[in-house]
């Protein structure tokens, strides 16, 4: 029995009514997967937008390619297409965010509820410093 595998036990409350996903002891040890995923997606979207703004300013819209933006942002091309339909969509989103950050008093419509990206960009570095 020297080589028997060690069985790891989890702290689970003794309440038989609770499943592991409802158990407060089980929940306290892990950050919810959805929050981790949303945070990672927001971070990659922010990297893409910052890289796109920089490259569009340096090279222009037509001379900037999607693979160049993804390489600059250090994300895969598939990640780019997960967040944006095409280069036009990326440009429009980047313009919308930079416009609302530059002119907050012109905000008539709230940003989409899918992401807190404009707030994150505002709280960090001004866009003029990133280009």
mmCIF file of C-alpha atoms in Angstrom, residues 16-66:
data_model
loop_
_atom_site.group_PDB
_atom_site.id
_atom_site.type_symbol
_atom_site.label_atom_id
_atom_site.label_comp_id
_atom_site.label_asym_id
_atom_site.label_seq_id
_atom_site.Cartn_x
_atom_site.Cartn_y
_atom_site.Cartn_z
ATOM 1 C CA UNK A 16 -27.197 17.267 2.605
ATOM 2 C CA UNK A 17 -29.477 19.748 0.856
ATOM 3 C CA UNK A 18 -26.605 21.748 -0.619
ATOM 4 C CA UNK A 19 -24.930 20.780 -3.862
ATOM 5 C CA UNK A 20 -21.277 21.837 -4.321
ATOM 6 C CA UNK A 21 -22.269 24.849 -6.418
ATOM 7 C CA UNK A 22 -24.632 26.080 -3.657
ATOM 8 C CA UNK A 23 -22.387 25.258 -0.700
ATOM 9 C CA UNK A 24 -20.981 28.446 0.914
ATOM 10 C CA UNK A 25 -17.826 26.664 2.096
ATOM 11 C CA UNK A 26 -17.116 25.364 -1.407
ATOM 12 C CA UNK A 27 -17.836 28.787 -2.964
ATOM 13 C CA UNK A 28 -15.491 30.674 -0.652
ATOM 14 C CA UNK A 29 -12.378 28.901 -1.969
ATOM 15 C CA UNK A 30 -12.795 29.730 -5.643
ATOM 16 C CA UNK A 31 -13.440 32.860 -7.662
ATOM 17 C CA UNK A 32 -16.411 32.273 -9.962
ATOM 18 C CA UNK A 33 -15.292 31.136 -13.405
ATOM 19 C CA UNK A 34 -17.558 33.653 -15.139
ATOM 20 C CA UNK A 35 -15.888 36.585 -13.389
ATOM 21 C CA UNK A 36 -12.433 35.313 -14.368
ATOM 22 C CA UNK A 37 -13.551 34.823 -17.960
ATOM 23 C CA UNK A 38 -15.187 38.255 -18.196
ATOM 24 C CA UNK A 39 -12.124 39.920 -16.699
ATOM 25 C CA UNK A 40 -9.821 38.164 -19.167
ATOM 26 C CA UNK A 41 -12.100 39.047 -22.099
ATOM 27 C CA UNK A 42 -12.241 42.699 -21.045
ATOM 28 C CA UNK A 43 -8.462 42.800 -20.738
ATOM 29 C CA UNK A 44 -7.925 41.307 -24.185
ATOM 30 C CA UNK A 45 -10.510 43.653 -25.712
ATOM 31 C CA UNK A 46 -8.785 46.619 -24.088
ATOM 32 C CA UNK A 47 -5.392 45.488 -25.456
ATOM 33 C CA UNK A 48 -6.867 45.139 -28.935
ATOM 34 C CA UNK A 49 -8.461 48.603 -28.869
ATOM 35 C CA UNK A 50 -5.302 50.280 -27.567
ATOM 36 C CA UNK A 51 -3.172 48.543 -30.212
ATOM 37 C CA UNK A 52 -5.641 49.371 -32.964
ATOM 38 C CA UNK A 53 -5.698 53.060 -32.010
ATOM 39 C CA UNK A 54 -1.910 53.192 -31.994
ATOM 40 C CA UNK A 55 -1.499 51.418 -35.333
ATOM 41 C CA UNK A 56 -4.327 53.315 -37.037
ATOM 42 C CA UNK A 57 -2.687 56.581 -35.938
ATOM 43 C CA UNK A 58 0.757 55.499 -37.170
ATOM 44 C CA UNK A 59 -0.126 53.750 -40.441
ATOM 45 C CA UNK A 60 -3.690 54.674 -41.250
ATOM 46 C CA UNK A 61 -6.762 52.484 -41.485
ATOM 47 C CA UNK A 62 -6.106 50.911 -44.889
ATOM 48 C CA UNK A 63 -2.444 50.120 -44.238
ATOM 49 C CA UNK A 64 -3.132 48.389 -40.902
ATOM 50 C CA UNK A 65 -3.917 44.681 -41.083
ATOM 51 C CA UNK A 66 -5.794 42.561 -38.535
#
